[in-house]
PDB file of C-alpha atoms in Angstrom:
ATOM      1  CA  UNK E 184     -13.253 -24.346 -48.858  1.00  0.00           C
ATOM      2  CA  UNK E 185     -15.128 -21.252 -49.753  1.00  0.00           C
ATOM      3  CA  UNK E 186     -17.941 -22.124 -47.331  1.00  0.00           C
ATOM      4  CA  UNK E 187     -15.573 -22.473 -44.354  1.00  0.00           C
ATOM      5  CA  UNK E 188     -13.855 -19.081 -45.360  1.00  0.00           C
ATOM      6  CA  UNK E 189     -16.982 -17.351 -44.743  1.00  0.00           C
ATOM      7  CA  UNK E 190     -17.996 -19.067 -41.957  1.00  0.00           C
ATOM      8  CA  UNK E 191     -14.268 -17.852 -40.391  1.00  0.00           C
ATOM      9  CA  UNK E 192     -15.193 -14.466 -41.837  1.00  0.00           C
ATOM     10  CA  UNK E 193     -18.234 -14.163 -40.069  1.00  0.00           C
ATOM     11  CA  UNK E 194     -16.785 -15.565 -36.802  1.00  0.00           C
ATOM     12  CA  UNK E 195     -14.301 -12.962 -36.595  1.00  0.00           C
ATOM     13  CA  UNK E 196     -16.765  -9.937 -37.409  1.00  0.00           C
ATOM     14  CA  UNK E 197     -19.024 -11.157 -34.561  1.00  0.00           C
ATOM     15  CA  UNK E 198     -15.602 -11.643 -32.245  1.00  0.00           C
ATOM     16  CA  UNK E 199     -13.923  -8.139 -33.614  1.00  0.00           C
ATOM     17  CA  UNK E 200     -17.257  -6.383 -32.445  1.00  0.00           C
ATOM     18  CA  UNK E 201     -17.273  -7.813 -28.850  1.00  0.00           C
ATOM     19  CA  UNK E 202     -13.592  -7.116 -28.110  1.00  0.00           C
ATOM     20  CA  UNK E 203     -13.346  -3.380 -29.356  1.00  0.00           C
ATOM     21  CA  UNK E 204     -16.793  -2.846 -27.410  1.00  0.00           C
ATOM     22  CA  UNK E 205     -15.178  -4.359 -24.121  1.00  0.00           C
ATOM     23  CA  UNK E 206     -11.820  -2.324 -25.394  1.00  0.00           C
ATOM     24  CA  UNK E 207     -13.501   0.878 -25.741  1.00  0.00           C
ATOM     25  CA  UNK E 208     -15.766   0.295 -22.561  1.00  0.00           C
ATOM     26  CA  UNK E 209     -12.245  -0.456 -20.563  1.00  0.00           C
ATOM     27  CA  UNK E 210      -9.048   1.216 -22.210  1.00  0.00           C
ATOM     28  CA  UNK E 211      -9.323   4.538 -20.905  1.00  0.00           C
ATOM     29  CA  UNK E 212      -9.680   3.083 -17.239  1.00  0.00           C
ATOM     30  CA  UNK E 213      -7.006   0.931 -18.122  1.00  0.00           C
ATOM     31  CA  UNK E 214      -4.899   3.883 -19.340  1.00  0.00           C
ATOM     32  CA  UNK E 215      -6.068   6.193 -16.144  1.00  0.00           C
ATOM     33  CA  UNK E 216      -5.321   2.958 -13.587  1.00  0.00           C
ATOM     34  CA  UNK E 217      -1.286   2.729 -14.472  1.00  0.00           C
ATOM     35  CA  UNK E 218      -1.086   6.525 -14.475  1.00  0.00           C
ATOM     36  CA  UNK E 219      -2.666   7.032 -10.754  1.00  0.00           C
ATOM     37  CA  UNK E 220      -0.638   3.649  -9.883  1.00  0.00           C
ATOM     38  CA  UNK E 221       2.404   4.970 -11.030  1.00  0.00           C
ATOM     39  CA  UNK E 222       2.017   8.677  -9.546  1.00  0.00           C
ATOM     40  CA  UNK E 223       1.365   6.879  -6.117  1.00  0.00           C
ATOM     41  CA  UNK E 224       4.267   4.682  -6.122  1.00  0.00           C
ATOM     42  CA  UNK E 225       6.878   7.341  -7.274  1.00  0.00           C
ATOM     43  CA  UNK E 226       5.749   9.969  -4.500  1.00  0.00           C
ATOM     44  CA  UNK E 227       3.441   8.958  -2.235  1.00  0.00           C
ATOM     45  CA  UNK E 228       4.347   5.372  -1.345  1.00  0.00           C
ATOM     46  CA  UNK E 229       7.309   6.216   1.370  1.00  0.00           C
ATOM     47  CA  UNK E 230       4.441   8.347   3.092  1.00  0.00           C
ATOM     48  CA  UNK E 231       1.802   5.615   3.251  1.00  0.00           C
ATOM     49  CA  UNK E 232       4.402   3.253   4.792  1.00  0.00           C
ATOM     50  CA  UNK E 233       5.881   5.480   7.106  1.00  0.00           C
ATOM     51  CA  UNK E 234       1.962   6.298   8.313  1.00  0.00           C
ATOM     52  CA  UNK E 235       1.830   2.724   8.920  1.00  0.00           C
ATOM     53  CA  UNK E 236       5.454   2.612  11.088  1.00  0.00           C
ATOM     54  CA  UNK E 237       3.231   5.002  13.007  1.00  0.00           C
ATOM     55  CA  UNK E 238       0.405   2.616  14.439  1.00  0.00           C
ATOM     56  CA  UNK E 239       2.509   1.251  16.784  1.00  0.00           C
ATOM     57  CA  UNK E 240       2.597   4.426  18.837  1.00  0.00           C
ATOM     58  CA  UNK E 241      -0.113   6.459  17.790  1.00  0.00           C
ATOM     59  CA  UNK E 242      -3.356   4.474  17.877  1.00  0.00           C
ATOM     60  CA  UNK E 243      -4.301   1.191  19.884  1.00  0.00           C
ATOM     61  CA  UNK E 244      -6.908  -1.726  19.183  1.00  0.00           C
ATOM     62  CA  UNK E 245      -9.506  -2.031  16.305  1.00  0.00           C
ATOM     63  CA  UNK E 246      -8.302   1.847  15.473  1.00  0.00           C
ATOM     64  CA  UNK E 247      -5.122   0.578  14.308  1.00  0.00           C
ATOM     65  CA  UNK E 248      -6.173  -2.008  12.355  1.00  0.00           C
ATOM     66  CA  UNK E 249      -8.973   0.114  10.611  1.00  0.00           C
ATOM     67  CA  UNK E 250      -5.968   2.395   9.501  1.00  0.00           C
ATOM     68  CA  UNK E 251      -3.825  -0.647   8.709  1.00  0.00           C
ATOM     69  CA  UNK E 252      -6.552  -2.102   6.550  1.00  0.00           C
ATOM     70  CA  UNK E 253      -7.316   1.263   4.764  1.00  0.00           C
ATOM     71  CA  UNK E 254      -3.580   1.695   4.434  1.00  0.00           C
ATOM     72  CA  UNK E 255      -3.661  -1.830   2.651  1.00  0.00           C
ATOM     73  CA  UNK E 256      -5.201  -0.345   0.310  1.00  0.00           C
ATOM     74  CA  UNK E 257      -3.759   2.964  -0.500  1.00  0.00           C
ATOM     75  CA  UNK E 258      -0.197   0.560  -1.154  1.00  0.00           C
ATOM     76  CA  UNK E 259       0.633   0.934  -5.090  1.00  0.00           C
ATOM     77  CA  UNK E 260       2.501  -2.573  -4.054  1.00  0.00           C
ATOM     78  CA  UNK E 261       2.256  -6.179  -4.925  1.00  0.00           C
ATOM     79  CA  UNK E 262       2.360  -9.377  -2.719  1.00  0.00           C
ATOM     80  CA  UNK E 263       5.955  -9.852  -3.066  1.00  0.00           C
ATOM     81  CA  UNK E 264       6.582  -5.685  -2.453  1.00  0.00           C
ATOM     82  CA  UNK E 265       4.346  -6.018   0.521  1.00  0.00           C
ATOM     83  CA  UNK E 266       6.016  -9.067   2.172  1.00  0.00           C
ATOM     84  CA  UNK E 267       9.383  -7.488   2.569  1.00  0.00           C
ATOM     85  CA  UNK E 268       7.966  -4.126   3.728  1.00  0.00           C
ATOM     86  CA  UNK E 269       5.749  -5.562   6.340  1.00  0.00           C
ATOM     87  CA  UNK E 270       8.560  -7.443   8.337  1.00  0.00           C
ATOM     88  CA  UNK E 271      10.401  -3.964   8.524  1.00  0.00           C
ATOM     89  CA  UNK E 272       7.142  -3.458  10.501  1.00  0.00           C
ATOM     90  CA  UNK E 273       7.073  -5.889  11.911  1.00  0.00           C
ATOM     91  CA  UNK E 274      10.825  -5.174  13.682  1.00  0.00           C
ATOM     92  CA  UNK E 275       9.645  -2.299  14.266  1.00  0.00           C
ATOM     93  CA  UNK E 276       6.877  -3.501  16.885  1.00  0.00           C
ATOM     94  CA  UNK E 277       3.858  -3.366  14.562  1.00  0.00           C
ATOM     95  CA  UNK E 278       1.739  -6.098  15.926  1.00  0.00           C
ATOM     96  CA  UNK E 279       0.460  -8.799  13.672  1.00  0.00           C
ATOM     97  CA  UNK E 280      -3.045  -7.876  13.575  1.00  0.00           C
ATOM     98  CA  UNK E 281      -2.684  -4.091  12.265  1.00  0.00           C
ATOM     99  CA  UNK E 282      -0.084  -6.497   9.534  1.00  0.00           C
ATOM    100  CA  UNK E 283      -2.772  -9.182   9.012  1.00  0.00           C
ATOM    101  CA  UNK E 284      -5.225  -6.235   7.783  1.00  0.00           C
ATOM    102  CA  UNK E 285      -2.904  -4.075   5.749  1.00  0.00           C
ATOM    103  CA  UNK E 286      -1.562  -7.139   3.801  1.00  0.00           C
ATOM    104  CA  UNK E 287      -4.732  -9.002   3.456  1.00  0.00           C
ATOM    105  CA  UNK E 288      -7.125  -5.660   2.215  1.00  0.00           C
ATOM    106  CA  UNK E 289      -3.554  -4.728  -0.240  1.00  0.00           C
ATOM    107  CA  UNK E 290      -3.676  -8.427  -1.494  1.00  0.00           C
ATOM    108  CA  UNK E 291      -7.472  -7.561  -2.717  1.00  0.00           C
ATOM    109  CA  UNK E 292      -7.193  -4.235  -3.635  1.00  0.00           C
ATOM    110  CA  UNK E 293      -4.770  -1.281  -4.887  1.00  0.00           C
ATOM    111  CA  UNK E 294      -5.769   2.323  -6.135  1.00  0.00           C
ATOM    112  CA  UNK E 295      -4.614   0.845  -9.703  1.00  0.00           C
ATOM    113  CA  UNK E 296      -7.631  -1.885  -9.328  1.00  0.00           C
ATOM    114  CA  UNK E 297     -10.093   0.609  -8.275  1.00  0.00           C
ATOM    115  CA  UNK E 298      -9.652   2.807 -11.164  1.00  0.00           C
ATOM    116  CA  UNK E 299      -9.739  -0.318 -13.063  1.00  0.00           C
ATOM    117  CA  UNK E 300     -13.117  -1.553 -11.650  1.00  0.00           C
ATOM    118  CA  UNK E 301     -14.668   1.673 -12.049  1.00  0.00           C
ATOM    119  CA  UNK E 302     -15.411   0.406 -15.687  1.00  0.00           C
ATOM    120  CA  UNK E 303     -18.384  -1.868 -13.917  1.00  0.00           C
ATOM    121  CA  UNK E 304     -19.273   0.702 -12.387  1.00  0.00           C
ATOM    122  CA  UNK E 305     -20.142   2.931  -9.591  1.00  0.00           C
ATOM    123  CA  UNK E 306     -22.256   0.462  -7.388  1.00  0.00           C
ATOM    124  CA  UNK E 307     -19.612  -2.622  -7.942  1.00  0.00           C
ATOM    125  CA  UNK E 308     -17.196  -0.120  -7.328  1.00  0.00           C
ATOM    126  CA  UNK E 309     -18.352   0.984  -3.985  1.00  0.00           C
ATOM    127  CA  UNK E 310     -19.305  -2.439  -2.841  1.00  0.00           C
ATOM    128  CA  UNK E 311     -15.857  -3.886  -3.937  1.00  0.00           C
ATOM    129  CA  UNK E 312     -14.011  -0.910  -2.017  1.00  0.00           C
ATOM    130  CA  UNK E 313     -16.482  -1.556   1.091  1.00  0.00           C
ATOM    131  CA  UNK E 314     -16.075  -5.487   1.232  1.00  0.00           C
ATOM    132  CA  UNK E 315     -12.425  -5.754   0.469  1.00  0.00           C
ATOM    133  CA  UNK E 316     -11.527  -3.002   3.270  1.00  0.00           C
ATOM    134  CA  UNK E 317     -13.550  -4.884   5.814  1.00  0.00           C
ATOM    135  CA  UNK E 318     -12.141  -8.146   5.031  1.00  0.00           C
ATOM    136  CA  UNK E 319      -8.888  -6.378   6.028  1.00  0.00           C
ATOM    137  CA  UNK E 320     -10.684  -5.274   9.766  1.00  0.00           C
ATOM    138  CA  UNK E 321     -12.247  -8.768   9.707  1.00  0.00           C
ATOM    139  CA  UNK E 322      -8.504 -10.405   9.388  1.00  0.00           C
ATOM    140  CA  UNK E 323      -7.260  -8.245  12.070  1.00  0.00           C
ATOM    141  CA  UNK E 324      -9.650  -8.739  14.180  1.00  0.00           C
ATOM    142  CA  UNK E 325      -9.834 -12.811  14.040  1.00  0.00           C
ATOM    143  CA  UNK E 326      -5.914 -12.890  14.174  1.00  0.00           C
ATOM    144  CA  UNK E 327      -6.202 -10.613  17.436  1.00  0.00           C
ATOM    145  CA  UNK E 328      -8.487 -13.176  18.732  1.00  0.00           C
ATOM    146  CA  UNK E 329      -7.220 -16.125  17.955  1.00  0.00           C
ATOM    147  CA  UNK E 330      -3.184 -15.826  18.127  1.00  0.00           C
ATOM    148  CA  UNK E 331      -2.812 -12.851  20.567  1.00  0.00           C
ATOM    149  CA  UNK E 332      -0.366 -15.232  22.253  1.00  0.00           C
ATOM    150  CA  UNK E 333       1.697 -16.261  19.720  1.00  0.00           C
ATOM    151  CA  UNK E 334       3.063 -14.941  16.109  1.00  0.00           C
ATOM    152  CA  UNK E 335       0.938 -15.458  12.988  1.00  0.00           C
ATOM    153  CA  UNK E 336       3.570 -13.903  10.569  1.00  0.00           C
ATOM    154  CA  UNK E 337       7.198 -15.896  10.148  1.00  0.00           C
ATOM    155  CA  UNK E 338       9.267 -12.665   8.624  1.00  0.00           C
ATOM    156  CA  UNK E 339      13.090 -14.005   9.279  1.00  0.00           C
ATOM    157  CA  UNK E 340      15.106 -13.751   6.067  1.00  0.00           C
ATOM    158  CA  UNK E 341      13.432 -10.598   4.840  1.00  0.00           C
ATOM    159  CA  UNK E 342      15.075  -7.204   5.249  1.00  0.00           C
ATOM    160  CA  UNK E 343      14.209  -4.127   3.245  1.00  0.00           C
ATOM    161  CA  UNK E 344      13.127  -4.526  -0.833  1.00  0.00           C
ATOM    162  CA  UNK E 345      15.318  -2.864  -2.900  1.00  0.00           C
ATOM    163  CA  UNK E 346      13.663   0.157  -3.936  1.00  0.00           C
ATOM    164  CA  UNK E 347      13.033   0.575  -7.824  1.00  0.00           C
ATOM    165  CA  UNK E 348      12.130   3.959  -8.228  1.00  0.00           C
ATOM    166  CA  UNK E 349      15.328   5.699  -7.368  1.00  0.00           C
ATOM    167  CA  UNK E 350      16.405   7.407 -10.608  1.00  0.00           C
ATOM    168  CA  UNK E 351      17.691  10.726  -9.761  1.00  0.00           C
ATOM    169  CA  UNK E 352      15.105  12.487 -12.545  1.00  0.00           C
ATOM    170  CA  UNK E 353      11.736  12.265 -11.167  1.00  0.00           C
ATOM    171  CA  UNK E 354      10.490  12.184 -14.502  1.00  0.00           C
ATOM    172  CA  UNK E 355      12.409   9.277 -15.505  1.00  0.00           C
ATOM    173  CA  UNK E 356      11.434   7.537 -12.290  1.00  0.00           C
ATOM    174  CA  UNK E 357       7.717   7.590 -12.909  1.00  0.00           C
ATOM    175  CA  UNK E 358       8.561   7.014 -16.799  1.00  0.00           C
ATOM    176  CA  UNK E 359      10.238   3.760 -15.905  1.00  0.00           C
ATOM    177  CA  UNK E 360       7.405   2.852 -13.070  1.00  0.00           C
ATOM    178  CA  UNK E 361       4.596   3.158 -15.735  1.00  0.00           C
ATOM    179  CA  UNK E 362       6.337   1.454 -18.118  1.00  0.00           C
ATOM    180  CA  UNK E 363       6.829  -1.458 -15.704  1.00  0.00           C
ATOM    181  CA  UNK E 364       3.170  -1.542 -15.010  1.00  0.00           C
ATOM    182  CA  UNK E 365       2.555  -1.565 -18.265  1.00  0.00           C
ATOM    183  CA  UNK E 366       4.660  -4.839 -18.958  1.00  0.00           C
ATOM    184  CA  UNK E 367       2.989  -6.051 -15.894  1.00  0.00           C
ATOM    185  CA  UNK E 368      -0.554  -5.994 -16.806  1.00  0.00           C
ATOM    186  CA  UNK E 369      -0.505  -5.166 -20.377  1.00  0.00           C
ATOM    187  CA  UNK E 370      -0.945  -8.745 -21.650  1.00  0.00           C
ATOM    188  CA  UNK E 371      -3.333  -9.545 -19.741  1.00  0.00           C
ATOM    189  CA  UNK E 372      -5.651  -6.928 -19.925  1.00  0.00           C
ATOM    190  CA  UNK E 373      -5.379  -7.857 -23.577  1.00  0.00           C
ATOM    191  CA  UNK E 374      -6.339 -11.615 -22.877  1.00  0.00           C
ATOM    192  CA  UNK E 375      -9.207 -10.509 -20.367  1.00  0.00           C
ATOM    193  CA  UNK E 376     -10.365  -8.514 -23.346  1.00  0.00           C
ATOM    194  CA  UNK E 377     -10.252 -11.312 -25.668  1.00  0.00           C
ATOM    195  CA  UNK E 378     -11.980 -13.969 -22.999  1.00  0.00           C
ATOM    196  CA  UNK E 379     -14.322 -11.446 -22.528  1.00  0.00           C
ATOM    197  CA  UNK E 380     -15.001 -11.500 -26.173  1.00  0.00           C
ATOM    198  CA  UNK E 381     -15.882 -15.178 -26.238  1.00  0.00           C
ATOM    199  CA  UNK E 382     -17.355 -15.395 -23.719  1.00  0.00           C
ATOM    200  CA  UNK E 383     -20.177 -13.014 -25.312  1.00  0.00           C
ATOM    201  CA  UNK E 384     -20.223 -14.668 -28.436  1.00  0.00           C
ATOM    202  CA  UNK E 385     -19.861 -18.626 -27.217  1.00  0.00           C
ATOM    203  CA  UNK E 386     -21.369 -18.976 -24.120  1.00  0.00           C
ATOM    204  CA  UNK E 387     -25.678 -18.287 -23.887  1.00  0.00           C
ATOM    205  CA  UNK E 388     -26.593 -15.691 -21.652  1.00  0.00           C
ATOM    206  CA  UNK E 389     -29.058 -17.804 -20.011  1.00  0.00           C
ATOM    207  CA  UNK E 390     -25.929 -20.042 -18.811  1.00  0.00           C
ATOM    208  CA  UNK E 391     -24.299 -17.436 -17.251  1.00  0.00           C
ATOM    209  CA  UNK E 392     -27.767 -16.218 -15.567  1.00  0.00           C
ATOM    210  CA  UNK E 393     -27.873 -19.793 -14.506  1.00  0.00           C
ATOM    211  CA  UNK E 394     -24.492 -20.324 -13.448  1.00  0.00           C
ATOM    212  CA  UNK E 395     -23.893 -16.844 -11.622  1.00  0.00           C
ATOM    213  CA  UNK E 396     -27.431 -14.775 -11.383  1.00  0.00           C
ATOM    214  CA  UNK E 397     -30.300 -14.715  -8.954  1.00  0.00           C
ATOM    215  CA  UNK E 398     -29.402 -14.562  -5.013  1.00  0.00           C
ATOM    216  CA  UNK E 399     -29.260 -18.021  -4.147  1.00  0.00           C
ATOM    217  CA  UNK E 400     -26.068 -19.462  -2.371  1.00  0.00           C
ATOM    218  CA  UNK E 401     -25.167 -21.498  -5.778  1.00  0.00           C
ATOM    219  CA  UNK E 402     -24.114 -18.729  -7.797  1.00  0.00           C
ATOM    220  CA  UNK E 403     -22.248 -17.193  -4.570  1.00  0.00           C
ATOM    221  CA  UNK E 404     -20.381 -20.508  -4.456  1.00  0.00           C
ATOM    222  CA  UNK E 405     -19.565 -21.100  -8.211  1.00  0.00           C
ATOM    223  CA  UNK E 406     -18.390 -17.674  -8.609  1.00  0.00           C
ATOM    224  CA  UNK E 407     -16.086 -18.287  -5.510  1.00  0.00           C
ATOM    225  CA  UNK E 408     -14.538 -21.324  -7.236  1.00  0.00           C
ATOM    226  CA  UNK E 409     -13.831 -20.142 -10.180  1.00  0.00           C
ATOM    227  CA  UNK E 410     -12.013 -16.630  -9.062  1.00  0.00           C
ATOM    228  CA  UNK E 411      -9.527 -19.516  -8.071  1.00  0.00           C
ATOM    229  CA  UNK E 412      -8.180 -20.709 -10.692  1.00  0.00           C
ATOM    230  CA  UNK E 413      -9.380 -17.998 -13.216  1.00  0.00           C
ATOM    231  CA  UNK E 414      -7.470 -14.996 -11.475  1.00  0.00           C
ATOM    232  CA  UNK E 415      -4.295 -13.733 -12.846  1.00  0.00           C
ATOM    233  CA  UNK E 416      -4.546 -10.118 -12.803  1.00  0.00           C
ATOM    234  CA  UNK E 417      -6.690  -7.835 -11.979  1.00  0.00           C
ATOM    235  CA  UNK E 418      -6.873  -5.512 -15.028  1.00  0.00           C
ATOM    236  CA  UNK E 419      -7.437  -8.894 -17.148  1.00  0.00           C
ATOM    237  CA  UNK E 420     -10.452  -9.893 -14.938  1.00  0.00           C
ATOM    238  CA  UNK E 421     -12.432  -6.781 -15.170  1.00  0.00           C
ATOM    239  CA  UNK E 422     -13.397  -7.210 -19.023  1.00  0.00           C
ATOM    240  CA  UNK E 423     -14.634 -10.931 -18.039  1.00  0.00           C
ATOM    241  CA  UNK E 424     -16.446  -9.315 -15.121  1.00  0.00           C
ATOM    242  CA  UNK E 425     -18.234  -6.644 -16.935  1.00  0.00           C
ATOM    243  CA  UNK E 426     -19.188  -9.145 -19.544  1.00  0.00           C
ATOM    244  CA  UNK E 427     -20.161 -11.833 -16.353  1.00  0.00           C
ATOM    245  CA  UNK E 428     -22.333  -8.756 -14.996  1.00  0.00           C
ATOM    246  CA  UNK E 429     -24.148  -7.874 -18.742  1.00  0.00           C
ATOM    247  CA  UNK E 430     -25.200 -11.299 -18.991  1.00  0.00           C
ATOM    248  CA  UNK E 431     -26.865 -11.627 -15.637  1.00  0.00           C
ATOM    249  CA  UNK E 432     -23.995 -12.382 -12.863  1.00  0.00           C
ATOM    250  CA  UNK E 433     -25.530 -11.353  -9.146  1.00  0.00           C
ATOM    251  CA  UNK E 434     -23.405  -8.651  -7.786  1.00  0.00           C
ATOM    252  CA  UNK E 435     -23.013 -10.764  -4.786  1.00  0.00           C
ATOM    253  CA  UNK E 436     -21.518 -14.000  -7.235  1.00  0.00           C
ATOM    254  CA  UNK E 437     -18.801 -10.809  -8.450  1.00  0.00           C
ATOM    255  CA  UNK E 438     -18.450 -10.157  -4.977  1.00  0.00           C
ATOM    256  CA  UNK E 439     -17.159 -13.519  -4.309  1.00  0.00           C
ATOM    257  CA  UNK E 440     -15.013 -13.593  -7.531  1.00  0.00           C
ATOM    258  CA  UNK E 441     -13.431 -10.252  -6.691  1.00  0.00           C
ATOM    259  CA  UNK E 442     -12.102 -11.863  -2.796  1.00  0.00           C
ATOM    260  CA  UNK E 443     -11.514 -14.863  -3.481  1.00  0.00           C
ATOM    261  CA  UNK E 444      -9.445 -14.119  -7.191  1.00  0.00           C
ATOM    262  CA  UNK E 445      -6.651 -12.299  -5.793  1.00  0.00           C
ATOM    263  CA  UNK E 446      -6.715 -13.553  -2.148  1.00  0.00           C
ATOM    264  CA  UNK E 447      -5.648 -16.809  -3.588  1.00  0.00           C
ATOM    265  CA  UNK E 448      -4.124 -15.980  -7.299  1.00  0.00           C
ATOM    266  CA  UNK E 449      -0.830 -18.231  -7.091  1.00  0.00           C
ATOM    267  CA  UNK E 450       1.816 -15.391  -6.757  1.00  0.00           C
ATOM    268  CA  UNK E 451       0.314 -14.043  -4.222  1.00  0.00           C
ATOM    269  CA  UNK E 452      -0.398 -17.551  -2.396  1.00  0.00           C
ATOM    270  CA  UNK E 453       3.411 -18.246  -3.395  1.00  0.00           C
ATOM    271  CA  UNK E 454       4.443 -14.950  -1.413  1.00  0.00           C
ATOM    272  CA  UNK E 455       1.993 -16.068   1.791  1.00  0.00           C
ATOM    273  CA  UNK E 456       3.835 -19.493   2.039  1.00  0.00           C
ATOM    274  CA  UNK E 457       6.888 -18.237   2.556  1.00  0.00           C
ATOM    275  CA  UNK E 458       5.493 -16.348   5.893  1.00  0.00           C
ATOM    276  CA  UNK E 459       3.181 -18.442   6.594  1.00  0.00           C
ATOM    277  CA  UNK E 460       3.840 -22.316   7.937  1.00  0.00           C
ATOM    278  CA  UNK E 461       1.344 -25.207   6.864  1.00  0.00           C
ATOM    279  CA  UNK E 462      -1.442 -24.625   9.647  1.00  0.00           C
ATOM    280  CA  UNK E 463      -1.897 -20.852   9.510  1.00  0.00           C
ATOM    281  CA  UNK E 464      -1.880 -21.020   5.435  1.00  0.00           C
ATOM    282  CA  UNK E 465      -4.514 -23.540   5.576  1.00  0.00           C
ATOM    283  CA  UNK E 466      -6.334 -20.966   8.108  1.00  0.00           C
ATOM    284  CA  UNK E 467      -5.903 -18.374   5.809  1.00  0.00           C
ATOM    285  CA  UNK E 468      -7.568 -20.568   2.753  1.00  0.00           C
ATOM    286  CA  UNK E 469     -10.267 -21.153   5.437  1.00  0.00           C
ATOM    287  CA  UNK E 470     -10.883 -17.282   6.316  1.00  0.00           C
ATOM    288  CA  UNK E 471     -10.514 -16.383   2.481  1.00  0.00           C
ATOM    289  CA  UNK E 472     -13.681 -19.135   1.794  1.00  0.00           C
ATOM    290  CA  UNK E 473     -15.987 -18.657   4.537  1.00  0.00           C
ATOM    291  CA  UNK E 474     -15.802 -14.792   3.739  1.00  0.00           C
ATOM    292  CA  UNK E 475     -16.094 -14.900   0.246  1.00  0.00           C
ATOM    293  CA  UNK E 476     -19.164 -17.045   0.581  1.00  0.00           C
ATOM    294  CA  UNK E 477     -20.852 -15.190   3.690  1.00  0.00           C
ATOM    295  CA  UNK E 478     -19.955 -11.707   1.871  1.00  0.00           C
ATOM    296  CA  UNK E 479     -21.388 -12.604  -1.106  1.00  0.00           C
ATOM    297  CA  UNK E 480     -24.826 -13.928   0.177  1.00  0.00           C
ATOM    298  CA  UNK E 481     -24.984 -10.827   2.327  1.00  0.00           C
ATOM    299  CA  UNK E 482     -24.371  -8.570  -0.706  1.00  0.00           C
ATOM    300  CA  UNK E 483     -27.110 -10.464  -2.577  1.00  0.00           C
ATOM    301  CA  UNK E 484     -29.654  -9.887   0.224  1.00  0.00           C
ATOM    302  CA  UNK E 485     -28.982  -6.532   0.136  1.00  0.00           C
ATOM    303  CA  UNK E 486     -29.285  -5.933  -3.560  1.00  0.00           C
TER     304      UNK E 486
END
């Protein structure tokens, strides 16, 4: 009895030390992510959407849908927020490609996730920034080639989202925003952190080199599955990432994680459905894959 006691002991030392090195590595991003989210939402999210009512009259072709993408991004919101917001642009004669890039770069990326993923740092960073805003052009683009005829979106049934941040004191209103995103992605920033943690203590580096490292189209493709089922939220998936990229992950394999995670984490799949019928949600699955993978490889050949 003794003899296991220690053996527990010694277990949690070994896991203690891995989680408050990830949580000291990744709390002060953390912390920094929900305040910049918050500040955005409260006062500058009615001004990124109305820039995007804008499009429609004020710029034309693959302009547009540069802006939409890069507006994507700059929206504090989530799937479900996005949804309702882009059929009021929709009725208001936004076309579907300039939609199909800001909703598919704001499904991959928010400025909350960038602060967040400035914990890998600078050159994952950049690259996720840089691959998740083109796969926003790249969406508008195919969906201007291949349904400029018809609609790709199905909006009926959605009018405006109620707006949450509408307490008269501005300080309450980004008091109750943060605390929201706190609730949001609190737990599982703690269970990344924890994951994280055993994943450096259980699992050999040389399997993760194995599984993930080198440039070689395996670990593009592995990495690629598993941001499937293994994505719940981004601030949870940046502790396993940074511990993925210590132990030898490519930063093309993280490349492929970081699309195809939230492009097809189930709430946000959930809130596609209900726009989307059977044959254009299977051709988003399809665009998600194929640019996951080709991203990825290219990524590796470059670095």
């Amino acid at each position: 009895m003794i003899h296991v006691f220690e053996i527990l002991k010694t277990e949690f030392v070994f896991f203690w030390y891995y989680f408050t090195r990830q949580f000291s590595q990744i709390f002060g991003y953390w912390v920094v992510g929900m305040v910049v989210g918050s500040v955005i939402s409260v006062f500058f999210k009615d001004h990124i959407h109305n820039l995007m009512r804008k499009i429609k009259s004020d710029t034309v072709g693959i302009i547009g849908i540069i802006f939409a993408s890069a507006l994507g991004i700059a929206s504090p919101l989530c799937m479900y927020g996005t949804i309702p917001i882009a059929a009021s642009f929709s009725k208001g004669g936004v076309k579907d490609e300039w939609l199909a890039a800001f909703m598919m770069s704001s499904i991959l990326l928010n400025p909350q996730l960038i602060i967040y993923s400035a914990a890998l740092g600078v050159k994952v960073l950049c690259i996720r920034i840089v691959t998740c805003f083109l796969c926003g052009i790249v969406a508008g683009i195919v969906i201007k080639i291949f349904f400029k005829e018809k609609n790709f979106f199905n909006f009926e049934g959605f009018g405006e989202p109620r707006n949450k941040d509408a307490d008269p004191n501005i300080f309450m209103r980004f008091l109750k925003n943060l605390w929201r995103n706190i609730k949001a992605t609190g737990l599982y920033f703690l269970i990344g952190i924890v994951l994280s943690a055993l994943f450096q203590r259980y699992i050999p580096q040389e399997a993760l080199t194995a599984l993930f490292g080198g440039n070689e189209a395996w670990g593009v493709l592995m990495a690629a599955t598993v941001g499937v089922p293994l994505y719940v939220c981004g601030g949870g998936t940046i502790p396993i990432l940074l511990s993925w990229l210590e132990s030898g992950m490519s930063i093309g394999s993280a490349t492929a994680f970081m699309i195809t995670g939230p492009a097809t984490k189930i709430t946000n799949l959930g809130a596609l459905k209900s726009v989307l019928g059977i044959k254009h949600f299977a051709f988003y699955w399809g665009f998600i894959i194929v640019y996951s993978l080709v991203i990825g490889l290219l990524i590796n050949l470059v670095f």
